[in-house]
Amino acid sequence: KYTKVRPSEVLNTCHYQCSCIKELWVLLIHLLDHRNKASQTENFWSCCNIHFRNLLQEAAGVEGVRLCDATHCKDPQGFIWWLVTHLTMLYTFDRNGITQEKKQIGSNWSFMEELLKRSSNNQTVVLEEHLRMHVQCCLTLCDLWDTNPNAVSILWEYYSKNLNSAFNIPWLGLKGLASVSKSPLSMLEITKTCCCGEQSPNLYQSQNSFQFFLRILALQITKGKATNGTHPWKQLKGRIYSKFHQRKMQELTELGLQNFFSLFLVLAAVTGIEDVVSRVSELLDLLKPSQLSIAQQSLIWKGYFAFLLMYEEKNVDISVLATKLSTNFQNVTKEFYLKTTDHTRKVTLWPLLSTYIEAVQEVFETSSCLHLSEEKLLNEGFSL
């Protein structure tokens, strides 16, 4: 049945044809897990993993034990992600077929970590249409299973090396094309979407695999804090921050900067905005404006203003960041109004000034009381 499943429909297409097959799977899960507890035999996931590994070995040309010819699969990784995800959903049923909302679901992280490494292996050609499906399945498993920061670390190894990628799928057309956010508010809205935890039916078409990764990151951190009091961020912080250095920052394209801000906006939303903004500021200070295009500088300003909007929502004073932005704006306006600045240069600088003016308007319109040092965004640059 998997051969007929489109990547975009993987969560909506089950592996059983009728309810009786579904019930049989549920009973098999309960039987094997009960025997495991009673007589120390293999549990359900252990039995499945034996056959999953055989499928992967066969695909790699390594001889393994084949159940029958029917198990041959052209896409064993995708098949396993699909099957494990739907089998995990069956774990929510008791042996009478009644859904148990708060039931503790036995995870299969030990094997799925291996599969995640295969899916995001930088040494092979990774197609976005496959990776998007695999990471979306991983997102579902993260929601149903216990927290596992290793899943984030494995994926980060891939995405940290591919931040400049558009993560597009050609056959999705315009719907799947990556684009740079038009405003700070739209950047913040994307962040909220990645942190909300809800999965819409058309998520595969509307978000790329990197945004799925951000969802997993947010989920692992918030779930870890809520369930056992531990903070996965303590384990992940060094691994994420260590990937950014001067050369890495200089290599970021406009799209790379967009992904950079998306990552840190999500981190600010789920960990703590002060520390994250401080780190972002340090990293962006490694870049010289003379080495950046106007489009890149404009995006950096939008990113900073997205953080300002987050400050506003959290009712935190914006003084430090507002002063930094205000100074940058004032410097650009001075160059813009200099008599020695030719017309071509002024045309080039105008989008940057326009970005600031529109962003300031967003801040003032969003603020409820204007008591968080918003006035620091206004300076003599407006009166030149």
GROMACS .gro file of C-alpha atoms in nm:
model
  384
    1LYS     CA    1   0.000   0.000   0.000
    2TYR     CA    2   0.289   0.238   0.068
    3THR     CA    3   0.375   0.256  -0.304
    4LYS     CA    4   0.050   0.449  -0.358
    5VAL     CA    5   0.112   0.698  -0.075
    6ARG     CA    6   0.218   1.047  -0.181
    7PRO     CA    7   0.466   1.220   0.054
    8SER     CA    8   0.211   1.493   0.120
    9GLU     CA    9  -0.048   1.234   0.232
   10VAL     CA   10   0.173   1.022   0.456
   11LEU     CA   11  -0.003   1.114   0.782
   12ASN     CA   12  -0.350   1.073   0.637
   13THR     CA   13  -0.302   0.730   0.477
   14CYS     CA   14  -0.302   0.438   0.721
   15HIS     CA   15  -0.130   0.103   0.674
   16TYR     CA   16  -0.444  -0.102   0.729
   17GLN     CA   17  -0.730  -0.153   0.484
   18CYS     CA   18  -1.011  -0.209   0.735
   19SER     CA   19  -1.092  -0.183   1.105
   20CYS     CA   20  -1.036  -0.555   1.165
   21ILE     CA   21  -0.670  -0.526   1.053
   22LYS     CA   22  -0.635  -0.221   1.275
   23GLU     CA   23  -0.769  -0.420   1.573
   24LEU     CA   24  -0.528  -0.703   1.492
   25TRP     CA   25  -0.234  -0.460   1.507
   26VAL     CA   26  -0.356  -0.320   1.839
   27LEU     CA   27  -0.385  -0.671   1.988
   28LEU     CA   28  -0.040  -0.764   1.856
   29ILE     CA   29   0.110  -0.455   2.023
   30HIS     CA   30  -0.051  -0.542   2.357
   31LEU     CA   31   0.039  -0.911   2.331
   32LEU     CA   32   0.409  -0.860   2.258
   33ASP     CA   33   0.450  -0.585   2.517
   34HIS     CA   34   0.267  -0.793   2.779
   35ARG     CA   35   0.488  -1.096   2.710
   36ASN     CA   36   0.793  -0.870   2.732
   37LYS     CA   37   0.694  -0.761   3.083
   38ALA     CA   38   0.591  -1.111   3.195
   39SER     CA   39   0.867  -1.327   3.046
   40GLN     CA   40   1.135  -1.087   2.918
   41THR     CA   41   1.075  -1.168   2.550
   42GLU     CA   42   1.118  -0.911   2.270
   43ASN     CA   43   0.870  -0.625   2.292
   44PHE     CA   44   0.673  -0.497   1.993
   45TRP     CA   45   0.927  -0.240   1.875
   46SER     CA   46   1.219  -0.482   1.909
   47CYS     CA   47   1.041  -0.731   1.684
   48CYS     CA   48   0.965  -0.460   1.429
   49ASN     CA   49   1.322  -0.329   1.433
   50ILE     CA   50   1.459  -0.667   1.326
   51HIS     CA   51   1.254  -0.651   1.006
   52PHE     CA   52   1.319  -0.279   0.956
   53ARG     CA   53   1.696  -0.338   0.967
   54ASN     CA   54   1.664  -0.621   0.716
   55LEU     CA   55   1.481  -0.386   0.478
   56LEU     CA   56   1.755  -0.125   0.511
   57GLN     CA   57   2.030  -0.384   0.466
   58GLU     CA   58   1.863  -0.519   0.155
   59ALA     CA   59   1.838  -0.167   0.009
   60ALA     CA   60   2.210  -0.116   0.080
   61GLY     CA   61   2.296  -0.443  -0.096
   62VAL     CA   62   2.376  -0.627   0.227
   63GLU     CA   63   2.231  -0.973   0.259
   64GLY     CA   64   1.970  -1.006   0.528
   65VAL     CA   65   1.679  -1.227   0.616
   66ARG     CA   66   1.383  -1.146   0.393
   67LEU     CA   67   1.037  -1.233   0.514
   68CYS     CA   68   0.900  -1.276   0.164
   69ASP     CA   69   0.904  -1.104  -0.173
   70ALA     CA   70   0.616  -0.885  -0.060
   71THR     CA   71   0.848  -0.697   0.174
   72HIS     CA   72   1.057  -0.559  -0.114
   73CYS     CA   73   1.036  -0.180  -0.111
   74LYS     CA   74   1.195   0.084  -0.335
   75ASP     CA   75   1.191   0.343  -0.056
   76PRO     CA   76   1.259   0.155   0.270
   77GLN     CA   77   1.336   0.470   0.471
   78GLY     CA   78   1.010   0.638   0.378
   79PHE     CA   79   0.819   0.315   0.433
   80ILE     CA   80   0.961   0.272   0.783
   81TRP     CA   81   0.888   0.636   0.879
   82TRP     CA   82   0.531   0.594   0.756
   83LEU     CA   83   0.474   0.261   0.927
   84VAL     CA   84   0.632   0.355   1.262
   85THR     CA   85   0.429   0.677   1.274
   86HIS     CA   86   0.098   0.498   1.221
   87LEU     CA   87   0.189   0.211   1.454
   88THR     CA   88   0.270   0.467   1.723
   89MET     CA   89  -0.077   0.615   1.680
   90LEU     CA   90  -0.222   0.269   1.754
   91TYR     CA   91  -0.043   0.274   2.090
   92THR     CA   92  -0.309   0.518   2.210
   93PHE     CA   93  -0.570   0.236   2.205
   94ASP     CA   94  -0.616  -0.010   2.489
   95ARG     CA   95  -0.677  -0.380   2.419
   96ASN     CA   96  -1.050  -0.313   2.391
   97GLY     CA   97  -0.994  -0.055   2.119
   98ILE     CA   98  -1.076   0.244   2.341
   99THR     CA   99  -0.861   0.555   2.301
  100GLN     CA  100  -0.663   0.655   2.610
  101GLU     CA  101  -0.568   1.021   2.587
  102LYS     CA  102  -0.301   1.028   2.860
  103LYS     CA  103  -0.154   0.683   2.803
  104GLN     CA  104   0.226   0.654   2.828
  105ILE     CA  105   0.339   0.544   2.482
  106GLY     CA  106   0.643   0.323   2.451
  107SER     CA  107   0.897   0.492   2.223
  108ASN     CA  108   1.132   0.347   1.965
  109TRP     CA  109   1.390   0.625   1.973
  110SER     CA  110   1.693   0.393   1.975
  111PHE     CA  111   1.612   0.275   1.621
  112MET     CA  112   1.457   0.597   1.491
  113GLU     CA  113   1.773   0.790   1.576
  114GLU     CA  114   1.959   0.560   1.336
  115LEU     CA  115   1.694   0.620   1.071
  116LEU     CA  116   1.704   0.996   1.128
  117LYS     CA  117   2.080   0.993   1.064
  118ARG     CA  118   2.020   0.810   0.737
  119SER     CA  119   1.749   1.054   0.632
  120SER     CA  120   1.965   1.362   0.700
  121ASN     CA  121   2.304   1.231   0.593
  122ASN     CA  122   2.509   1.518   0.447
  123GLN     CA  123   2.727   1.265   0.262
  124THR     CA  124   2.438   1.161   0.036
  125VAL     CA  125   2.195   1.345  -0.191
  126VAL     CA  126   1.902   1.446   0.028
  127LEU     CA  127   1.583   1.530  -0.163
  128GLU     CA  128   1.359   1.785   0.009
  129GLU     CA  129   1.041   1.596  -0.084
  130HIS     CA  130   1.168   1.289   0.104
  131LEU     CA  131   1.327   1.478   0.393
  132ARG     CA  132   1.013   1.685   0.445
  133MET     CA  133   0.807   1.369   0.480
  134HIS     CA  134   1.057   1.205   0.714
  135VAL     CA  135   1.088   1.511   0.939
  136GLN     CA  136   0.710   1.557   0.946
  137CYS     CA  137   0.679   1.197   1.068
  138CYS     CA  138   0.952   1.269   1.324
  139LEU     CA  139   0.752   1.570   1.441
  140THR     CA  140   0.449   1.347   1.500
  141LEU     CA  141   0.661   1.097   1.693
  142CYS     CA  142   0.811   1.377   1.905
  143ASP     CA  143   0.458   1.476   1.999
  144LEU     CA  144   0.357   1.121   2.097
  145TRP     CA  145   0.681   0.991   2.252
  146ASP     CA  146   0.892   1.115   2.541
  147THR     CA  147   1.142   1.396   2.488
  148ASN     CA  148   1.466   1.320   2.309
  149PRO     CA  149   1.712   1.609   2.250
  150ASN     CA  150   1.926   1.375   2.037
  151ALA     CA  151   1.666   1.401   1.760
  152VAL     CA  152   1.722   1.777   1.749
  153SER     CA  153   2.102   1.735   1.752
  154ILE     CA  154   2.095   1.489   1.461
  155LEU     CA  155   1.878   1.717   1.248
  156TRP     CA  156   2.082   2.025   1.342
  157GLU     CA  157   2.394   1.857   1.201
  158TYR     CA  158   2.220   1.860   0.864
  159TYR     CA  159   2.048   2.198   0.875
  160SER     CA  160   2.349   2.385   1.016
  161LYS     CA  161   2.533   2.293   0.697
  162ASN     CA  162   2.243   2.386   0.470
  163LEU     CA  163   2.110   2.715   0.608
  164ASN     CA  164   2.139   2.881   0.266
  165SER     CA  165   1.912   2.622   0.108
  166ALA     CA  166   1.563   2.714  -0.011
  167PHE     CA  167   1.424   2.369   0.085
  168ASN     CA  168   1.194   2.379  -0.218
  169ILE     CA  169   1.007   2.095  -0.389
  170PRO     CA  170   0.985   2.155  -0.768
  171TRP     CA  171   0.655   1.973  -0.825
  172LEU     CA  172   0.477   2.185  -0.564
  173GLY     CA  173   0.518   2.491  -0.787
  174LEU     CA  174   0.474   2.840  -0.640
  175LYS     CA  175   0.309   2.695  -0.330
  176GLY     CA  176   0.634   2.541  -0.216
  177LEU     CA  177   0.876   2.821  -0.305
  178ALA     CA  178   1.079   2.968  -0.023
  179SER     CA  179   1.055   3.344   0.017
  180VAL     CA  180   1.205   3.610   0.239
  181SER     CA  181   0.960   3.759   0.490
  182LYS     CA  182   0.823   4.098   0.386
  183SER     CA  183   0.792   4.241   0.735
  184PRO     CA  184   0.898   4.185   1.099
  185LEU     CA  185   0.538   4.095   1.182
  186SER     CA  186   0.533   3.817   0.921
  187MET     CA  187   0.861   3.682   1.063
  188LEU     CA  188   0.703   3.672   1.408
  189GLU     CA  189   0.391   3.502   1.272
  190ILE     CA  190   0.605   3.222   1.124
  191THR     CA  191   0.768   3.182   1.465
  192LYS     CA  192   0.430   3.149   1.636
  193THR     CA  193   0.323   2.890   1.381
  194CYS     CA  194   0.635   2.683   1.454
  195CYS     CA  195   0.566   2.702   1.829
  196CYS     CA  196   0.192   2.634   1.828
  197GLY     CA  197   0.214   2.253   1.819
  198GLU     CA  198  -0.085   2.206   1.587
  199GLN     CA  199  -0.048   2.027   1.254
  200SER     CA  200  -0.284   2.131   0.975
  201PRO     CA  201  -0.376   1.884   0.697
  202ASN     CA  202  -0.178   2.080   0.434
  203LEU     CA  203   0.133   2.130   0.646
  204TYR     CA  204   0.352   1.939   0.398
  205GLN     CA  205   0.266   2.191   0.124
  206SER     CA  206   0.275   2.504   0.339
  207GLN     CA  207   0.599   2.454   0.537
  208ASN     CA  208   0.941   2.320   0.445
  209SER     CA  209   1.154   2.065   0.629
  210PHE     CA  210   1.356   2.334   0.808
  211GLN     CA  211   1.035   2.476   0.955
  212PHE     CA  212   0.940   2.123   1.062
  213PHE     CA  213   1.278   2.106   1.235
  214LEU     CA  214   1.200   2.432   1.416
  215ARG     CA  215   0.869   2.280   1.528
  216ILE     CA  216   1.057   1.978   1.666
  217LEU     CA  217   1.305   2.207   1.842
  218ALA     CA  218   1.026   2.410   2.005
  219LEU     CA  219   0.830   2.097   2.099
  220GLN     CA  220   1.128   1.919   2.256
  221ILE     CA  221   1.220   2.220   2.470
  222THR     CA  222   0.866   2.304   2.588
  223LYS     CA  223   0.771   1.940   2.641
  224GLY     CA  224   1.090   1.870   2.833
  225LYS     CA  225   1.022   2.157   3.073
  226ALA     CA  226   0.658   2.056   3.122
  227THR     CA  227   0.693   1.680   3.172
  228ASN     CA  228   0.999   1.624   3.386
  229GLY     CA  229   1.127   1.966   3.484
  230THR     CA  230   1.455   1.923   3.294
  231HIS     CA  231   1.555   2.177   3.037
  232PRO     CA  232   1.665   2.022   2.704
  233TRP     CA  233   1.793   2.367   2.607
  234LYS     CA  234   2.088   2.317   2.844
  235GLN     CA  235   2.190   2.016   2.635
  236LEU     CA  236   2.122   2.181   2.300
  237LYS     CA  237   2.249   2.535   2.357
  238GLY     CA  238   2.618   2.462   2.305
  239ARG     CA  239   2.554   2.241   2.002
  240ILE     CA  240   2.348   2.507   1.826
  241TYR     CA  241   2.556   2.812   1.918
  242SER     CA  242   2.888   2.643   1.835
  243LYS     CA  243   2.793   2.617   1.467
  244PHE     CA  244   2.798   2.995   1.429
  245HIS     CA  245   3.129   3.179   1.391
  246GLN     CA  246   3.254   3.466   1.176
  247ARG     CA  247   3.315   3.262   0.861
  248LYS     CA  248   2.977   3.091   0.894
  249MET     CA  249   2.799   3.425   0.935
  250GLN     CA  250   2.979   3.569   0.633
  251GLU     CA  251   2.867   3.273   0.422
  252LEU     CA  252   2.498   3.333   0.492
  253THR     CA  253   2.299   3.452   0.191
  254GLU     CA  254   1.975   3.649   0.220
  255LEU     CA  255   1.785   3.320   0.248
  256GLY     CA  256   2.043   3.195   0.497
  257LEU     CA  257   1.987   3.502   0.715
  258GLN     CA  258   1.613   3.441   0.695
  259ASN     CA  259   1.664   3.085   0.827
  260PHE     CA  260   1.909   3.220   1.088
  261PHE     CA  261   1.645   3.459   1.225
  262SER     CA  262   1.374   3.191   1.211
  263LEU     CA  263   1.590   2.966   1.427
  264PHE     CA  264   1.673   3.230   1.688
  265LEU     CA  265   1.320   3.371   1.700
  266VAL     CA  266   1.191   3.024   1.787
  267LEU     CA  267   1.463   2.987   2.051
  268ALA     CA  268   1.372   3.325   2.197
  269ALA     CA  269   1.005   3.224   2.211
  270VAL     CA  270   1.065   2.898   2.401
  271THR     CA  271   1.380   2.960   2.607
  272GLY     CA  272   1.435   3.322   2.705
  273ILE     CA  273   1.449   3.629   2.485
  274GLU     CA  274   1.725   3.826   2.662
  275ASP     CA  275   2.000   3.565   2.626
  276VAL     CA  276   1.905   3.477   2.269
  277VAL     CA  277   1.890   3.839   2.147
  278SER     CA  278   2.228   3.904   2.309
  279ARG     CA  279   2.377   3.611   2.118
  280VAL     CA  280   2.214   3.719   1.790
  281SER     CA  281   2.354   4.069   1.833
  282GLU     CA  282   2.704   3.934   1.895
  283LEU     CA  283   2.688   3.717   1.583
  284LEU     CA  284   2.551   3.990   1.357
  285ASP     CA  285   2.817   4.231   1.483
  286LEU     CA  286   3.069   4.000   1.315
  287LEU     CA  287   2.931   4.122   0.980
  288LYS     CA  288   3.042   4.453   0.833
  289PRO     CA  289   2.768   4.653   0.654
  290SER     CA  290   3.009   4.719   0.366
  291GLN     CA  291   3.023   4.344   0.299
  292LEU     CA  292   2.644   4.306   0.294
  293SER     CA  293   2.396   4.379   0.020
  294ILE     CA  294   2.114   4.625   0.091
  295ALA     CA  295   1.873   4.331   0.083
  296GLN     CA  296   2.075   4.154   0.352
  297GLN     CA  297   2.098   4.468   0.567
  298SER     CA  298   1.724   4.521   0.527
  299LEU     CA  299   1.655   4.164   0.636
  300ILE     CA  300   1.878   4.208   0.942
  301TRP     CA  301   1.680   4.515   1.043
  302LYS     CA  302   1.354   4.325   0.993
  303GLY     CA  303   1.488   4.044   1.211
  304TYR     CA  304   1.583   4.285   1.488
  305PHE     CA  305   1.238   4.444   1.470
  306ALA     CA  306   1.078   4.098   1.493
  307PHE     CA  307   1.259   4.061   1.826
  308LEU     CA  308   1.130   4.405   1.928
  309LEU     CA  309   0.775   4.290   1.856
  310MET     CA  310   0.839   3.986   2.073
  311TYR     CA  311   0.966   4.213   2.350
  312GLU     CA  312   0.641   4.409   2.320
  313GLU     CA  313   0.434   4.092   2.353
  314LYS     CA  314   0.630   3.986   2.659
  315ASN     CA  315   0.607   4.340   2.806
  316VAL     CA  316   0.987   4.376   2.823
  317ASP     CA  317   1.169   4.707   2.779
  318ILE     CA  318   1.319   4.749   2.430
  319SER     CA  319   1.568   5.023   2.517
  320VAL     CA  320   1.898   4.845   2.432
  321LEU     CA  321   1.792   4.700   2.097
  322ALA     CA  322   1.593   5.010   2.001
  323THR     CA  323   1.899   5.231   2.059
  324LYS     CA  324   2.113   5.001   1.843
  325LEU     CA  325   1.863   5.012   1.556
  326SER     CA  326   1.808   5.385   1.592
  327THR     CA  327   2.180   5.453   1.562
  328ASN     CA  328   2.205   5.240   1.247
  329PHE     CA  329   1.910   5.421   1.093
  330GLN     CA  330   2.056   5.761   1.177
  331ASN     CA  331   2.386   5.671   1.011
  332VAL     CA  332   2.209   5.565   0.692
  333THR     CA  333   1.992   5.878   0.681
  334LYS     CA  334   2.300   6.098   0.716
  335GLU     CA  335   2.459   5.929   0.416
  336PHE     CA  336   2.132   5.951   0.225
  337TYR     CA  337   2.101   6.329   0.273
  338LEU     CA  338   2.466   6.415   0.212
  339LYS     CA  339   2.512   6.641  -0.089
  340THR     CA  340   2.802   6.425  -0.205
  341THR     CA  341   2.583   6.111  -0.220
  342ASP     CA  342   2.488   6.053  -0.583
  343HIS     CA  343   2.138   5.966  -0.699
  344THR     CA  344   2.217   5.600  -0.768
  345ARG     CA  345   2.340   5.548  -0.413
  346LYS     CA  346   2.027   5.716  -0.275
  347VAL     CA  347   1.807   5.482  -0.479
  348THR     CA  348   2.005   5.190  -0.335
  349LEU     CA  349   1.969   5.315   0.024
  350TRP     CA  350   1.599   5.397   0.010
  351PRO     CA  351   1.470   5.036   0.060
  352LEU     CA  352   1.671   5.025   0.383
  353LEU     CA  353   1.518   5.349   0.511
  354SER     CA  354   1.174   5.232   0.403
  355THR     CA  355   1.221   4.907   0.596
  356TYR     CA  356   1.298   5.099   0.915
  357ILE     CA  357   1.008   5.343   0.882
  358GLU     CA  358   0.755   5.066   0.815
  359ALA     CA  359   0.894   4.854   1.098
  360VAL     CA  360   0.874   5.142   1.347
  361GLN     CA  361   0.512   5.188   1.244
  362GLU     CA  362   0.446   4.819   1.318
  363VAL     CA  363   0.601   4.854   1.665
  364PHE     CA  364   0.392   5.160   1.752
  365GLU     CA  365   0.074   5.002   1.620
  366THR     CA  366   0.140   4.678   1.808
  367SER     CA  367   0.232   4.837   2.141
  368SER     CA  368  -0.057   4.866   2.386
  369CYS     CA  369   0.069   5.145   2.610
  370LEU     CA  370   0.395   5.276   2.456
  371HIS     CA  371   0.576   5.249   2.789
  372LEU     CA  372   0.866   5.021   2.688
  373SER     CA  373   1.107   5.289   2.554
  374GLU     CA  374   0.952   5.290   2.205
  375GLU     CA  375   1.047   5.659   2.174
  376LYS     CA  376   1.413   5.558   2.135
  377LEU     CA  377   1.328   5.438   1.783
  378LEU     CA  378   1.265   5.801   1.686
  379ASN     CA  379   1.565   6.024   1.617
  380GLU     CA  380   1.678   6.317   1.408
  381GLY     CA  381   1.692   6.088   1.105
  382PHE     CA  382   1.318   6.145   1.067
  383SER     CA  383   1.361   6.523   1.051
  384LEU     CA  384   1.653   6.549   0.808
   0.00000   0.00000   0.00000
